[in-house]
PDB file of C-alpha atoms in Angstrom:
ATOM      1  CA  MET A  74      -0.860 -58.371  44.778  1.00 48.00           C
ATOM      2  CA  ALA A  75      -3.609 -55.807  44.195  1.00 52.00           C
ATOM      3  CA  LYS A  76      -6.610 -57.028  42.289  1.00 56.00           C
ATOM      4  CA  ALA A  77      -7.108 -55.368  38.892  1.00 58.00           C
ATOM      5  CA  ARG A  78     -10.194 -53.196  38.505  1.00 61.00           C
ATOM      6  CA  PRO A  79     -12.946 -54.558  36.251  1.00 70.00           C
ATOM      7  CA  LEU A  80     -12.848 -53.243  32.682  1.00 67.00           C
ATOM      8  CA  PHE A  81     -16.138 -51.335  32.964  1.00 64.00           C
ATOM      9  CA  GLU A  82     -14.878 -49.577  36.100  1.00 66.00           C
ATOM     10  CA  ARG A  83     -11.670 -48.508  34.360  1.00 66.00           C
ATOM     11  CA  VAL A  84     -13.669 -47.225  31.396  1.00 67.00           C
ATOM     12  CA  PHE A  85     -16.020 -45.338  33.732  1.00 62.00           C
ATOM     13  CA  LEU A  86     -13.091 -43.728  35.560  1.00 66.00           C
ATOM     14  CA  GLY A  87     -11.468 -42.821  32.248  1.00 68.00           C
ATOM     15  CA  ILE A  88     -14.646 -41.155  30.992  1.00 73.00           C
ATOM     16  CA  ASN A  89     -14.989 -39.246  34.261  1.00 68.00           C
ATOM     17  CA  LEU A  90     -11.399 -38.038  33.981  1.00 68.00           C
ATOM     18  CA  VAL A  91     -11.936 -36.834  30.416  1.00 71.00           C
ATOM     19  CA  LEU A  92     -15.134 -35.006  31.394  1.00 66.00           C
ATOM     20  CA  TRP A  93     -13.377 -33.313  34.306  1.00 65.00           C
ATOM     21  CA  LEU A  94     -10.520 -32.258  32.044  1.00 69.00           C
ATOM     22  CA  ILE A  95     -12.998 -30.813  29.527  1.00 65.00           C
ATOM     23  CA  PHE A  96     -14.792 -28.966  32.335  1.00 58.00           C
ATOM     24  CA  LEU A  97     -11.521 -27.535  33.632  1.00 65.00           C
ATOM     25  CA  LEU A  98     -10.492 -26.498  30.114  1.00 65.00           C
ATOM     26  CA  ILE A  99     -13.798 -24.654  29.667  1.00 64.00           C
ATOM     27  CA  LEU A 100     -13.240 -22.837  32.954  1.00 61.00           C
ATOM     28  CA  LEU A 101      -9.671 -22.025  31.942  1.00 62.00           C
ATOM     29  CA  ILE A 102     -10.770 -20.592  28.600  1.00 60.00           C
ATOM     30  CA  SER A 103     -13.763 -18.678  29.960  1.00 63.00           C
ATOM     31  CA  PHE A 104     -12.442 -17.202  33.177  1.00 62.00           C
ATOM     32  CA  THR A 105      -8.686 -16.799  32.759  1.00 64.00           C
ATOM     33  CA  PRO A 106      -6.518 -14.717  30.381  1.00 69.00           C
ATOM     34  CA  LEU A 107      -5.635 -17.833  28.323  1.00 73.00           C
ATOM     35  CA  ASN A 108      -7.196 -16.473  25.133  1.00 74.00           C
ATOM     36  CA  ASP A 109      -5.478 -13.135  25.673  1.00 77.00           C
ATOM     37  CA  TYR A 110      -2.083 -14.834  25.770  1.00 80.00           C
ATOM     38  CA  MET A 111      -2.895 -16.943  22.717  1.00 82.00           C
ATOM     39  CA  LEU A 112      -4.017 -13.874  20.761  1.00 83.00           C
ATOM     40  CA  ARG A 113      -0.858 -11.869  21.393  1.00 86.00           C
ATOM     41  CA  PRO A 114       1.329 -13.694  18.842  1.00 88.00           C
ATOM     42  CA  LEU A 115      -1.427 -13.099  16.256  1.00 89.00           C
ATOM     43  CA  HIS A 116      -1.491  -9.360  16.908  1.00 86.00           C
ATOM     44  CA  ILE A 117      -0.933  -7.064  13.945  1.00 89.00           C
ATOM     45  CA  ALA A 118      -1.291  -3.362  14.715  1.00 88.00           C
ATOM     46  CA  GLU A 119      -3.672  -1.408  12.509  1.00 92.00           C
ATOM     47  CA  GLU A 120      -1.845   0.690   9.927  1.00 94.00           C
ATOM     48  CA  VAL A 121      -4.293   2.714   7.858  1.00 96.00           C
ATOM     49  CA  ARG A 122      -2.547   4.579   5.027  1.00 96.00           C
ATOM     50  CA  GLN A 123      -3.366   5.898   1.585  1.00 97.00           C
ATOM     51  CA  ALA A 124      -3.563   2.977  -0.813  1.00 98.00           C
ATOM     52  CA  ASP A 125      -4.549   2.100  -4.353  1.00 98.00           C
ATOM     53  CA  ALA A 126      -7.354  -0.194  -3.208  1.00 98.00           C
ATOM     54  CA  ILE A 127      -9.129  -1.687  -0.219  1.00 98.00           C
ATOM     55  CA  VAL A 128      -9.244  -5.491  -0.261  1.00 98.00           C
ATOM     56  CA  VAL A 129     -12.015  -7.115   1.788  1.00 97.00           C
ATOM     57  CA  LEU A 130     -11.518 -10.848   2.313  1.00 95.00           C
ATOM     58  CA  GLY A 131     -14.700 -12.880   2.649  1.00 89.00           C
ATOM     59  CA  GLY A 132     -15.734 -14.373   5.964  1.00 83.00           C
ATOM     60  CA  GLY A 133     -18.592 -16.621   4.862  1.00 81.00           C
ATOM     61  CA  ILE A 134     -22.278 -16.375   4.018  1.00 80.00           C
ATOM     62  CA  ASP A 135     -25.436 -17.523   5.796  1.00 74.00           C
ATOM     63  CA  ARG A 136     -28.286 -19.480   4.195  1.00 69.00           C
ATOM     64  CA  GLY A 137     -26.634 -19.146   0.825  1.00 66.00           C
ATOM     65  CA  ARG A 138     -27.459 -15.495   0.194  1.00 75.00           C
ATOM     66  CA  PHE A 139     -26.709 -13.349   3.249  1.00 83.00           C
ATOM     67  CA  LEU A 140     -23.387 -12.125   4.566  1.00 86.00           C
ATOM     68  CA  SER A 141     -22.379 -13.782   7.819  1.00 84.00           C
ATOM     69  CA  PRO A 142     -21.890 -11.452  10.812  1.00 84.00           C
ATOM     70  CA  GLN A 143     -18.128 -11.698  10.240  1.00 85.00           C
ATOM     71  CA  SER A 144     -18.465 -10.720   6.584  1.00 89.00           C
ATOM     72  CA  ALA A 145     -20.867  -7.898   7.433  1.00 90.00           C
ATOM     73  CA  GLN A 146     -18.280  -6.467   9.832  1.00 91.00           C
ATOM     74  CA  ARG A 147     -15.689  -6.589   7.080  1.00 94.00           C
ATOM     75  CA  LEU A 148     -18.024  -4.886   4.608  1.00 95.00           C
ATOM     76  CA  LEU A 149     -18.689  -2.042   7.033  1.00 94.00           C
ATOM     77  CA  ARG A 150     -14.983  -1.629   7.757  1.00 96.00           C
ATOM     78  CA  GLY A 151     -14.240  -1.538   4.038  1.00 97.00           C
ATOM     79  CA  ALA A 152     -16.974   1.045   3.463  1.00 97.00           C
ATOM     80  CA  GLN A 153     -15.621   3.140   6.330  1.00 96.00           C
ATOM     81  CA  LEU A 154     -12.180   3.190   4.729  1.00 98.00           C
ATOM     82  CA  TYR A 155     -13.638   3.946   1.296  1.00 98.00           C
ATOM     83  CA  TYR A 156     -15.685   6.890   2.548  1.00 97.00           C
ATOM     84  CA  GLY A 157     -12.710   8.040   4.589  1.00 97.00           C
ATOM     85  CA  GLY A 158     -10.885   8.566   1.312  1.00 96.00           C
ATOM     86  CA  TRP A 159      -8.138   6.033   2.032  1.00 98.00           C
ATOM     87  CA  ALA A 160      -8.444   4.343  -1.377  1.00 98.00           C
ATOM     88  CA  PRO A 161     -10.445   4.942  -4.575  1.00 97.00           C
ATOM     89  CA  LYS A 162     -11.298   1.286  -5.227  1.00 98.00           C
ATOM     90  CA  ILE A 163     -12.656  -1.569  -3.137  1.00 98.00           C
ATOM     91  CA  LEU A 164     -12.121  -5.232  -4.041  1.00 98.00           C
ATOM     92  CA  PHE A 165     -14.276  -7.955  -2.510  1.00 96.00           C
ATOM     93  CA  ALA A 166     -12.695 -11.417  -2.537  1.00 94.00           C
ATOM     94  CA  GLY A 167     -14.712 -14.585  -2.024  1.00 89.00           C
ATOM     95  CA  GLY A 168     -16.037 -17.424  -4.127  1.00 85.00           C
ATOM     96  CA  ASP A 169     -18.910 -19.862  -3.716  1.00 77.00           C
ATOM     97  CA  THR A 170     -17.758 -21.144  -0.320  1.00 69.00           C
ATOM     98  CA  ALA A 171     -21.239 -22.368   0.613  1.00 65.00           C
ATOM     99  CA  GLN A 172     -21.618 -24.187  -2.740  1.00 68.00           C
ATOM    100  CA  VAL A 173     -24.979 -22.597  -3.463  1.00 69.00           C
ATOM    101  CA  GLY A 174     -24.111 -21.054  -6.807  1.00 71.00           C
ATOM    102  CA  ILE A 175     -23.618 -17.491  -5.522  1.00 84.00           C
ATOM    103  CA  PRO A 176     -20.068 -16.230  -4.943  1.00 89.00           C
ATOM    104  CA  GLU A 177     -19.650 -14.319  -1.712  1.00 90.00           C
ATOM    105  CA  ALA A 178     -17.991 -11.438  -3.580  1.00 92.00           C
ATOM    106  CA  LEU A 179     -21.206 -10.775  -5.525  1.00 93.00           C
ATOM    107  CA  ILE A 180     -23.193 -10.576  -2.289  1.00 92.00           C
ATOM    108  CA  PHE A 181     -20.566  -8.181  -0.945  1.00 93.00           C
ATOM    109  CA  ALA A 182     -20.910  -6.024  -4.060  1.00 95.00           C
ATOM    110  CA  GLN A 183     -24.696  -6.032  -3.815  1.00 94.00           C
ATOM    111  CA  GLU A 184     -24.574  -4.850  -0.202  1.00 94.00           C
ATOM    112  CA  ALA A 185     -21.862  -2.302  -1.045  1.00 96.00           C
ATOM    113  CA  ARG A 186     -24.147  -0.707  -3.621  1.00 96.00           C
ATOM    114  CA  LYS A 187     -26.793  -0.352  -0.913  1.00 95.00           C
ATOM    115  CA  LEU A 188     -24.195   1.623   1.035  1.00 96.00           C
ATOM    116  CA  LYS A 189     -23.889   3.946  -2.000  1.00 96.00           C
ATOM    117  CA  ILE A 190     -20.402   2.819  -2.952  1.00 97.00           C
ATOM    118  CA  LEU A 191     -20.053   3.706  -6.626  1.00 97.00           C
ATOM    119  CA  GLU A 192     -20.386   0.833  -9.070  1.00 96.00           C
ATOM    120  CA  ARG A 193     -17.254   1.898 -10.932  1.00 97.00           C
ATOM    121  CA  ASP A 194     -15.232   1.660  -7.713  1.00 97.00           C
ATOM    122  CA  ILE A 195     -16.277  -1.928  -6.912  1.00 97.00           C
ATOM    123  CA  LEU A 196     -14.274  -4.937  -8.072  1.00 97.00           C
ATOM    124  CA  VAL A 197     -14.970  -8.590  -7.292  1.00 96.00           C
ATOM    125  CA  GLU A 198     -12.888 -11.744  -7.095  1.00 93.00           C
ATOM    126  CA  LYS A 199     -15.379 -14.598  -7.194  1.00 90.00           C
ATOM    127  CA  ASN A 200     -13.265 -17.726  -7.665  1.00 89.00           C
ATOM    128  CA  ALA A 201     -11.387 -18.252  -4.385  1.00 89.00           C
ATOM    129  CA  ILE A 202     -12.797 -20.532  -1.702  1.00 86.00           C
ATOM    130  CA  ASP A 203     -10.075 -20.189   0.923  1.00 89.00           C
ATOM    131  CA  THR A 204      -7.476 -17.672   2.083  1.00 92.00           C
ATOM    132  CA  ARG A 205      -4.680 -19.123  -0.047  1.00 94.00           C
ATOM    133  CA  GLU A 206      -6.743 -18.833  -3.213  1.00 93.00           C
ATOM    134  CA  GLN A 207      -7.905 -15.353  -2.204  1.00 94.00           C
ATOM    135  CA  VAL A 208      -4.384 -13.962  -1.915  1.00 95.00           C
ATOM    136  CA  LEU A 209      -3.356 -15.520  -5.242  1.00 96.00           C
ATOM    137  CA  GLU A 210      -6.349 -13.967  -7.002  1.00 95.00           C
ATOM    138  CA  VAL A 211      -5.767 -10.610  -5.289  1.00 96.00           C
ATOM    139  CA  LYS A 212      -2.176 -10.685  -6.568  1.00 96.00           C
ATOM    140  CA  LYS A 213      -3.399 -11.213 -10.142  1.00 96.00           C
ATOM    141  CA  ILE A 214      -5.878  -8.339  -9.903  1.00 96.00           C
ATOM    142  CA  ALA A 215      -3.322  -6.038  -8.259  1.00 97.00           C
ATOM    143  CA  ASP A 216      -0.798  -6.736 -11.026  1.00 96.00           C
ATOM    144  CA  LYS A 217      -3.416  -6.189 -13.730  1.00 96.00           C
ATOM    145  CA  ASN A 218      -4.426  -2.820 -12.256  1.00 96.00           C
ATOM    146  CA  LYS A 219      -0.845  -1.838 -11.368  1.00 96.00           C
ATOM    147  CA  TRP A 220      -1.736  -1.380  -7.707  1.00 96.00           C
ATOM    148  CA  GLN A 221       1.283  -0.741  -5.508  1.00 92.00           C
ATOM    149  CA  ASN A 222      -0.331  -0.505  -2.051  1.00 95.00           C
ATOM    150  CA  LEU A 223      -3.346  -2.274  -0.565  1.00 98.00           C
ATOM    151  CA  LEU A 224      -5.409  -1.900   2.591  1.00 98.00           C
ATOM    152  CA  ILE A 225      -6.423  -5.363   3.807  1.00 97.00           C
ATOM    153  CA  VAL A 226      -9.653  -5.927   5.712  1.00 97.00           C
ATOM    154  CA  THR A 227     -10.216  -9.239   7.463  1.00 94.00           C
ATOM    155  CA  SER A 228     -10.741 -10.452  11.033  1.00 90.00           C
ATOM    156  CA  TYR A 229      -8.280  -9.705  13.821  1.00 89.00           C
ATOM    157  CA  ILE A 230      -7.498 -13.413  14.172  1.00 90.00           C
ATOM    158  CA  GLN A 231      -6.860 -14.015  10.457  1.00 92.00           C
ATOM    159  CA  MET A 232      -4.991 -10.767   9.742  1.00 95.00           C
ATOM    160  CA  LYS A 233      -1.453 -11.989  10.421  1.00 95.00           C
ATOM    161  CA  ARG A 234      -1.715 -14.974   8.076  1.00 96.00           C
ATOM    162  CA  ALA A 235      -3.385 -12.952   5.309  1.00 96.00           C
ATOM    163  CA  LEU A 236      -0.848 -10.142   5.610  1.00 96.00           C
ATOM    164  CA  LEU A 237       2.162 -12.471   5.538  1.00 96.00           C
ATOM    165  CA  ALA A 238       0.732 -14.439   2.613  1.00 97.00           C
ATOM    166  CA  LEU A 239       0.221 -11.278   0.559  1.00 97.00           C
ATOM    167  CA  GLU A 240       3.651  -9.913   1.445  1.00 96.00           C
ATOM    168  CA  ASN A 241       5.152 -13.254   0.418  1.00 96.00           C
ATOM    169  CA  LEU A 242       3.743 -12.596  -3.058  1.00 96.00           C
ATOM    170  CA  GLY A 243       5.523  -9.234  -3.188  1.00 95.00           C
ATOM    171  CA  LEU A 244       2.591  -6.950  -2.363  1.00 96.00           C
ATOM    172  CA  LYS A 245       2.792  -3.905  -0.098  1.00 96.00           C
ATOM    173  CA  VAL A 246      -0.138  -4.213   2.288  1.00 97.00           C
ATOM    174  CA  TYR A 247      -1.483  -2.315   5.285  1.00 98.00           C
ATOM    175  CA  PRO A 248      -3.667  -4.030   7.919  1.00 97.00           C
ATOM    176  CA  ALA A 249      -7.110  -2.688   8.810  1.00 96.00           C
ATOM    177  CA  PRO A 250      -8.763  -5.368  10.999  1.00 93.00           C
ATOM    178  CA  ALA A 251     -12.539  -5.475  10.877  1.00 90.00           C
ATOM    179  CA  ASP A 252     -13.087  -6.337  14.520  1.00 78.00           C
ATOM    180  CA  PRO A 253     -11.122  -5.058  17.519  1.00 71.00           C
ATOM    181  CA  TYR A 254      -9.004  -7.036  19.949  1.00 61.00           C
ATOM    182  CA  GLU A 255     -11.307  -5.935  22.772  1.00 59.00           C
ATOM    183  CA  LYS A 256     -14.116  -8.038  21.293  1.00 67.00           C
ATOM    184  CA  TYR A 257     -12.205 -11.151  22.278  1.00 63.00           C
ATOM    185  CA  ALA A 258     -10.563  -9.983  25.471  1.00 62.00           C
ATOM    186  CA  HIS A 259     -13.254  -9.143  28.005  1.00 67.00           C
ATOM    187  CA  ASN A 260     -16.199 -11.527  27.670  1.00 69.00           C
ATOM    188  CA  ALA A 261     -16.128 -15.083  29.057  1.00 72.00           C
ATOM    189  CA  LEU A 262     -18.646 -16.478  26.568  1.00 72.00           C
ATOM    190  CA  VAL A 263     -16.871 -14.884  23.622  1.00 73.00           C
ATOM    191  CA  ARG A 264     -13.543 -16.283  24.823  1.00 74.00           C
ATOM    192  CA  LEU A 265     -15.046 -19.757  24.755  1.00 74.00           C
ATOM    193  CA  GLN A 266     -16.539 -19.229  21.296  1.00 75.00           C
ATOM    194  CA  VAL A 267     -13.349 -17.954  19.691  1.00 79.00           C
ATOM    195  CA  PHE A 268     -10.974 -20.459  21.307  1.00 83.00           C
ATOM    196  CA  GLY A 269     -11.572 -22.916  18.484  1.00 82.00           C
ATOM    197  CA  GLN A 270     -10.940 -20.185  15.918  1.00 86.00           C
ATOM    198  CA  ILE A 271      -7.631 -19.321  17.572  1.00 89.00           C
ATOM    199  CA  VAL A 272      -6.505 -22.963  17.622  1.00 88.00           C
ATOM    200  CA  ARG A 273      -7.466 -23.404  13.959  1.00 91.00           C
ATOM    201  CA  GLU A 274      -5.581 -20.237  13.050  1.00 94.00           C
ATOM    202  CA  TYR A 275      -2.408 -21.492  14.715  1.00 93.00           C
ATOM    203  CA  GLY A 276      -2.778 -24.715  12.746  1.00 94.00           C
ATOM    204  CA  ALA A 277      -3.276 -22.765   9.509  1.00 95.00           C
ATOM    205  CA  ILE A 278      -0.189 -20.618  10.141  1.00 96.00           C
ATOM    206  CA  ILE A 279       1.931 -23.720  10.742  1.00 96.00           C
ATOM    207  CA  TYR A 280       0.588 -25.290   7.546  1.00 96.00           C
ATOM    208  CA  TYR A 281       1.286 -22.127   5.535  1.00 96.00           C
ATOM    209  CA  LYS A 282       4.856 -22.012   6.859  1.00 95.00           C
ATOM    210  CA  VAL A 283       5.442 -25.657   5.973  1.00 96.00           C
ATOM    211  CA  ARG A 284       4.154 -25.002   2.446  1.00 95.00           C
ATOM    212  CA  GLY A 285       6.313 -21.877   2.099  1.00 95.00           C
ATOM    213  CA  TRP A 286       3.321 -19.588   1.642  1.00 96.00           C
ATOM    214  CA  ILE A 287       4.356 -17.189   4.404  1.00 92.00           C
TER     215      ILE A 287
END
């Protein structure tokens, strides 16, 4: 009968196995098309059309008072659509997600004014702290203003969930992703960075379906 390995040796071998699996997963994410395949079910083709308003969903703030790179991309995409004449109003949605006393929507509006977007064309939703709350607040504002069609600006990864959630509330929405698919598809380091975002998004979609929100 074979002699059992000492406990410390079994633990050591187990740790080594886990480390090797992590290493192989990193290689798989960074140097194979894994992310590309995982992104495909999230794909929503851009559909820019005339609308009553542009809705920019918040992507977070840095140090309590600056737009994160993700939010800055969304602001610029929203401004591009506004100046392209696709909608006369632009709504920024985002509450105090960083819990610093400044809603993200107000920072959006401040930066939008620097881009010469007219004050009368800017609306803010400053209560929501997650996507579910954002779409509920957007629905209220759309109903109040009698908006029939909306252009939605958010990240490529989040677009499908946001679009389905808004449609589930009876809104007609057109997707205008802030960042292109190519950003995620061709860079090994970026693939590694966004893998966690993709996994979280799949989890969020499953949760939304279970709750009946999409």
